């Protein structure tokens, strides 16, 4: 674990409200909300709703965004893509726009605190998530907001939320619009076995995919041919039951086959993990050498949602740090 902590890391799949600090959640929610332990996917989505009920005002949204940046940076994450679905709580004056403004204010607060002590801090980009409960118009509103906020650090669009909810066809127009506006795309895919949707997602060819746990041989072949990088979250998949045993996790086969993958935390608050811990787990479970773990971090830099020149600079920094 100490070696993994020392590695400069790249986190590409972290949900803001799932990354909430446990002590903060307890302060905001009281004792009744407990994180940690195994939860099925449906239980996780109930927990997300409970967390969301505690983070409905701008000050709290700003706070959890700042703390998430601080916590990833403390784990030696040098580049972070944080994702969140913009929410509307009109009773608290929160619109999608003001929600994202609060998140960006939290990230700016983190950067300002780093500058004040002469540090650069982690580079943070924001992805806006379309929640699968949303309709076509709400998805489009998120995409238009993301496009408007690109100059302030919004880099892409994610599709997430309960995989039992909704249909891809609902969000495809918004996803196509995002692509036309120059936003990078990542989709949660195959968390449950849904071969028609997963094949359609692969056909759509987003820049990255998340999870890809439940595939048949045909989808495995389609994925292998696509070379689309996959964000893999070991602890999350294990605790939520998408995989039954870590040694059976599809990381092993994908990594062996040389498919582009990156290790990520998903919801480090809910699952009580960190990116260092995920790397250490992978090292122990799949017998990866320190050099192989360092290579995973370097390779992840190549999948960042950054303009080509900034991505190349991040990769060069990773390579220099490893040398
Ligand atoms: P938020 O977008 O509210 O900042 O982060 C929590 C939300 O991210 C959840 O309500 C859910 O929509 C999404 N999310 C977090 N973890 C997962 C996951 O493992 N799978 C899926 N499909 N969605 C997730």
PDB file of N, CA and C and ligand atoms in Angstrom, residues 13-19 41 44-45 48-49 52 55 64 83-87 99 129-133 158-163 188 191 211 236-237 240 266-267 270-271, ligand 1:
ATOM      1  N   UNK A  13     -12.705   7.873 -12.696  1.00  0.00           N
ATOM      2  CA  UNK A  13     -14.113   7.487 -12.474  1.00  0.00           C
ATOM      3  C   UNK A  13     -14.440   7.633 -10.988  1.00  0.00           C
ATOM      4  N   UNK A  14     -14.879   8.832 -10.620  1.00  0.00           N
ATOM      5  CA  UNK A  14     -15.244   9.103  -9.220  1.00  0.00           C
ATOM      6  C   UNK A  14     -16.493   9.971  -9.201  1.00  0.00           C
ATOM      7  N   UNK A  15     -17.558   9.479  -8.549  1.00  0.00           N
ATOM      8  CA  UNK A  15     -18.811  10.231  -8.430  1.00  0.00           C
ATOM      9  C   UNK A  15     -18.735  11.122  -7.198  1.00  0.00           C
ATOM     10  N   UNK A  16     -19.059  12.392  -7.380  1.00  0.00           N
ATOM     11  CA  UNK A  16     -18.938  13.345  -6.266  1.00  0.00           C
ATOM     12  C   UNK A  16     -19.680  12.882  -5.004  1.00  0.00           C
ATOM     13  N   UNK A  17     -20.976  12.616  -5.116  1.00  0.00           N
ATOM     14  CA  UNK A  17     -21.735  12.280  -3.896  1.00  0.00           C
ATOM     15  C   UNK A  17     -21.379  10.907  -3.335  1.00  0.00           C
ATOM     16  N   UNK A  18     -20.778  10.045  -4.156  1.00  0.00           N
ATOM     17  CA  UNK A  18     -20.313   8.748  -3.659  1.00  0.00           C
ATOM     18  C   UNK A  18     -18.932   8.853  -3.023  1.00  0.00           C
ATOM     19  N   UNK A  19     -18.278  10.007  -3.242  1.00  0.00           N
ATOM     20  CA  UNK A  19     -16.923  10.197  -2.703  1.00  0.00           C
ATOM     21  C   UNK A  19     -16.959  11.059  -1.454  1.00  0.00           C
ATOM     22  N   UNK A  41     -26.488  -3.379  -5.771  1.00  0.00           N
ATOM     23  CA  UNK A  41     -26.683  -2.145  -6.549  1.00  0.00           C
ATOM     24  C   UNK A  41     -27.967  -1.415  -6.132  1.00  0.00           C
ATOM     25  N   UNK A  44     -27.359   0.417  -3.063  1.00  0.00           N
ATOM     26  CA  UNK A  44     -26.500   1.588  -3.306  1.00  0.00           C
ATOM     27  C   UNK A  44     -27.332   2.766  -3.786  1.00  0.00           C
ATOM     28  N   UNK A  45     -28.277   2.495  -4.681  1.00  0.00           N
ATOM     29  CA  UNK A  45     -29.044   3.618  -5.221  1.00  0.00           C
ATOM     30  C   UNK A  45     -29.954   4.227  -4.159  1.00  0.00           C
ATOM     31  N   UNK A  48     -27.604   6.438  -2.255  1.00  0.00           N
ATOM     32  CA  UNK A  48     -27.344   7.694  -2.981  1.00  0.00           C
ATOM     33  C   UNK A  48     -28.479   8.681  -2.749  1.00  0.00           C
ATOM     34  N   UNK A  49     -29.718   8.186  -2.806  1.00  0.00           N
ATOM     35  CA  UNK A  49     -30.853   9.093  -2.590  1.00  0.00           C
ATOM     36  C   UNK A  49     -30.780   9.698  -1.191  1.00  0.00           C
ATOM     37  N   UNK A  52     -28.094  12.280  -1.185  1.00  0.00           N
ATOM     38  CA  UNK A  52     -28.555  13.475  -1.910  1.00  0.00           C
ATOM     39  C   UNK A  52     -29.459  14.346  -1.038  1.00  0.00           C
ATOM     40  N   UNK A  55     -27.332  16.797   0.745  1.00  0.00           N
ATOM     41  CA  UNK A  55     -26.449  17.703  -0.011  1.00  0.00           C
ATOM     42  C   UNK A  55     -27.271  18.533  -1.002  1.00  0.00           C
ATOM     43  N   UNK A  64     -18.547  19.492  -0.284  1.00  0.00           N
ATOM     44  CA  UNK A  64     -18.163  18.105  -0.614  1.00  0.00           C
ATOM     45  C   UNK A  64     -17.267  18.072  -1.857  1.00  0.00           C
ATOM     46  N   UNK A  83     -17.064  13.353 -11.339  1.00  0.00           N
ATOM     47  CA  UNK A  83     -18.310  13.450 -12.109  1.00  0.00           C
ATOM     48  C   UNK A  83     -19.487  13.634 -11.165  1.00  0.00           C
ATOM     49  N   UNK A  84     -20.481  14.344 -11.646  1.00  0.00           N
ATOM     50  CA  UNK A  84     -21.693  14.505 -10.832  1.00  0.00           C
ATOM     51  C   UNK A  84     -22.873  14.843 -11.720  1.00  0.00           C
ATOM     52  N   UNK A  85     -24.055  14.404 -11.312  1.00  0.00           N
ATOM     53  CA  UNK A  85     -25.256  14.760 -12.080  1.00  0.00           C
ATOM     54  C   UNK A  85     -25.830  16.056 -11.510  1.00  0.00           C
ATOM     55  N   UNK A  86     -25.934  17.093 -12.353  1.00  0.00           N
ATOM     56  CA  UNK A  86     -26.500  18.366 -11.883  1.00  0.00           C
ATOM     57  C   UNK A  86     -27.939  18.163 -11.432  1.00  0.00           C
ATOM     58  N   UNK A  87     -28.234  18.649 -10.236  1.00  0.00           N
ATOM     59  CA  UNK A  87     -29.545  18.399  -9.646  1.00  0.00           C
ATOM     60  C   UNK A  87     -30.339  19.681  -9.471  1.00  0.00           C
ATOM     61  N   UNK A  99     -26.132  24.382  -9.215  1.00  0.00           N
ATOM     62  CA  UNK A  99     -25.504  23.183  -8.633  1.00  0.00           C
ATOM     63  C   UNK A  99     -24.071  23.054  -9.146  1.00  0.00           C
ATOM     64  N   UNK A 129     -22.848  14.239 -15.286  1.00  0.00           N
ATOM     65  CA  UNK A 129     -23.511  12.955 -15.506  1.00  0.00           C
ATOM     66  C   UNK A 129     -24.972  13.161 -15.879  1.00  0.00           C
ATOM     67  N   UNK A 130     -25.404  12.394 -16.866  1.00  0.00           N
ATOM     68  CA  UNK A 130     -26.837  12.240 -17.121  1.00  0.00           C
ATOM     69  C   UNK A 130     -27.273  11.069 -16.249  1.00  0.00           C
ATOM     70  N   UNK A 131     -28.294  11.297 -15.431  1.00  0.00           N
ATOM     71  CA  UNK A 131     -28.828  10.225 -14.575  1.00  0.00           C
ATOM     72  C   UNK A 131     -29.863   9.452 -15.401  1.00  0.00           C
ATOM     73  N   UNK A 132     -29.812   8.135 -15.334  1.00  0.00           N
ATOM     74  CA  UNK A 132     -30.712   7.327 -16.159  1.00  0.00           C
ATOM     75  C   UNK A 132     -32.188   7.560 -15.831  1.00  0.00           C
ATOM     76  N   UNK A 133     -32.484   8.229 -14.729  1.00  0.00           N
ATOM     77  CA  UNK A 133     -33.886   8.548 -14.438  1.00  0.00           C
ATOM     78  C   UNK A 133     -34.356   9.755 -15.239  1.00  0.00           C
ATOM     79  N   UNK A 158     -21.010  11.983 -18.736  1.00  0.00           N
ATOM     80  CA  UNK A 158     -21.106  10.592 -18.277  1.00  0.00           C
ATOM     81  C   UNK A 158     -22.582  10.196 -18.305  1.00  0.00           C
ATOM     82  N   UNK A 159     -22.832   8.928 -18.540  1.00  0.00           N
ATOM     83  CA  UNK A 159     -24.186   8.389 -18.344  1.00  0.00           C
ATOM     84  C   UNK A 159     -24.104   7.397 -17.190  1.00  0.00           C
ATOM     85  N   UNK A 160     -24.873   7.640 -16.131  1.00  0.00           N
ATOM     86  CA  UNK A 160     -24.828   6.733 -14.978  1.00  0.00           C
ATOM     87  C   UNK A 160     -26.195   6.669 -14.308  1.00  0.00           C
ATOM     88  N   UNK A 161     -26.233   6.087 -13.134  1.00  0.00           N
ATOM     89  CA  UNK A 161     -27.504   5.906 -12.444  1.00  0.00           C
ATOM     90  C   UNK A 161     -27.966   4.463 -12.567  1.00  0.00           C
ATOM     91  N   UNK A 162     -29.062   4.187 -11.907  1.00  0.00           N
ATOM     92  CA  UNK A 162     -29.558   2.812 -11.810  1.00  0.00           C
ATOM     93  C   UNK A 162     -29.697   2.133 -13.185  1.00  0.00           C
ATOM     94  N   UNK A 163     -28.930   1.062 -13.422  1.00  0.00           N
ATOM     95  CA  UNK A 163     -28.976   0.435 -14.751  1.00  0.00           C
ATOM     96  C   UNK A 163     -30.329  -0.194 -15.079  1.00  0.00           C
ATOM     97  N   UNK A 188     -21.588   4.375 -18.373  1.00  0.00           N
ATOM     98  CA  UNK A 188     -21.660   3.176 -17.531  1.00  0.00           C
ATOM     99  C   UNK A 188     -22.320   2.087 -18.372  1.00  0.00           C
ATOM    100  N   UNK A 191     -23.300  -3.133 -16.316  1.00  0.00           N
ATOM    101  CA  UNK A 191     -23.251  -3.425 -14.867  1.00  0.00           C
ATOM    102  C   UNK A 191     -24.193  -4.574 -14.556  1.00  0.00           C
ATOM    103  N   UNK A 211     -17.094   0.064 -16.145  1.00  0.00           N
ATOM    104  CA  UNK A 211     -17.502  -1.253 -15.600  1.00  0.00           C
ATOM    105  C   UNK A 211     -17.421  -2.412 -16.595  1.00  0.00           C
ATOM    106  N   UNK A 236     -15.875  -1.603  -5.737  1.00  0.00           N
ATOM    107  CA  UNK A 236     -17.278  -1.292  -6.030  1.00  0.00           C
ATOM    108  C   UNK A 236     -17.968  -2.494  -6.674  1.00  0.00           C
ATOM    109  N   UNK A 237     -17.335  -3.093  -7.662  1.00  0.00           N
ATOM    110  CA  UNK A 237     -17.950  -4.242  -8.349  1.00  0.00           C
ATOM    111  C   UNK A 237     -18.133  -5.419  -7.399  1.00  0.00           C
ATOM    112  N   UNK A 240     -20.854  -4.426  -4.581  1.00  0.00           N
ATOM    113  CA  UNK A 240     -22.218  -4.272  -5.113  1.00  0.00           C
ATOM    114  C   UNK A 240     -22.685  -5.539  -5.825  1.00  0.00           C
ATOM    115  N   UNK A 266     -14.698   4.772  -8.111  1.00  0.00           N
ATOM    116  CA  UNK A 266     -16.162   4.830  -8.257  1.00  0.00           C
ATOM    117  C   UNK A 266     -16.782   5.703  -7.160  1.00  0.00           C
ATOM    118  N   UNK A 267     -16.837   5.154  -5.932  1.00  0.00           N
ATOM    119  CA  UNK A 267     -17.498   5.848  -4.819  1.00  0.00           C
ATOM    120  C   UNK A 267     -16.688   5.561  -3.558  1.00  0.00           C
ATOM    121  N   UNK A 270     -18.573   5.647  -0.123  1.00  0.00           N
ATOM    122  CA  UNK A 270     -19.516   4.550   0.118  1.00  0.00           C
ATOM    123  C   UNK A 270     -18.786   3.231   0.335  1.00  0.00           C
ATOM    124  N   UNK A 271     -17.726   3.024  -0.441  1.00  0.00           N
ATOM    125  CA  UNK A 271     -17.056   1.724  -0.386  1.00  0.00           C
ATOM    126  C   UNK A 271     -15.809   1.731   0.500  1.00  0.00           C
TER     127      UNK A 271
HETATM  128  P1  LIG B   1     -23.592  12.333  -7.900  1.00  0.00           P
HETATM  129  O1  LIG B   1     -23.828  12.312  -9.384  1.00  0.00           O
HETATM  130  O2  LIG B   1     -24.876  12.556  -7.150  1.00  0.00           O
HETATM  131  O3  LIG B   1     -22.515  13.251  -7.480  1.00  0.00           O
HETATM  132  O4  LIG B   1     -23.045  10.874  -7.485  1.00  0.00           O
HETATM  133  C1  LIG B   1     -23.877   9.809  -7.125  1.00  0.00           C
HETATM  134  C2  LIG B   1     -24.631   9.294  -8.333  1.00  0.00           C
HETATM  135  O5  LIG B   1     -23.702   8.671  -9.244  1.00  0.00           O
HETATM  136  C3  LIG B   1     -25.617   8.187  -8.014  1.00  0.00           C
HETATM  137  O6  LIG B   1     -26.856   8.703  -7.640  1.00  0.00           O
HETATM  138  C4  LIG B   1     -25.688   7.419  -9.324  1.00  0.00           C
HETATM  139  O7  LIG B   1     -26.559   8.071 -10.220  1.00  0.00           O
HETATM  140  C5  LIG B   1     -24.283   7.536  -9.856  1.00  0.00           C
HETATM  141  N1  LIG B   1     -23.466   6.355  -9.486  1.00  0.00           N
HETATM  142  C6  LIG B   1     -22.576   6.251  -8.484  1.00  0.00           C
HETATM  143  N2  LIG B   1     -22.021   5.013  -8.451  1.00  0.00           N
HETATM  144  C7  LIG B   1     -22.569   4.331  -9.461  1.00  0.00           C
HETATM  145  C8  LIG B   1     -22.387   3.005  -9.948  1.00  0.00           C
HETATM  146  O8  LIG B   1     -21.614   2.186  -9.432  1.00  0.00           O
HETATM  147  N3  LIG B   1     -23.145   2.661 -11.021  1.00  0.00           N
HETATM  148  C9  LIG B   1     -24.003   3.527 -11.631  1.00  0.00           C
HETATM  149  N4  LIG B   1     -24.670   3.095 -12.698  1.00  0.00           N
HETATM  150  N5  LIG B   1     -24.188   4.783 -11.196  1.00  0.00           N
HETATM  151  C10 LIG B   1     -23.482   5.183 -10.122  1.00  0.00           C
END
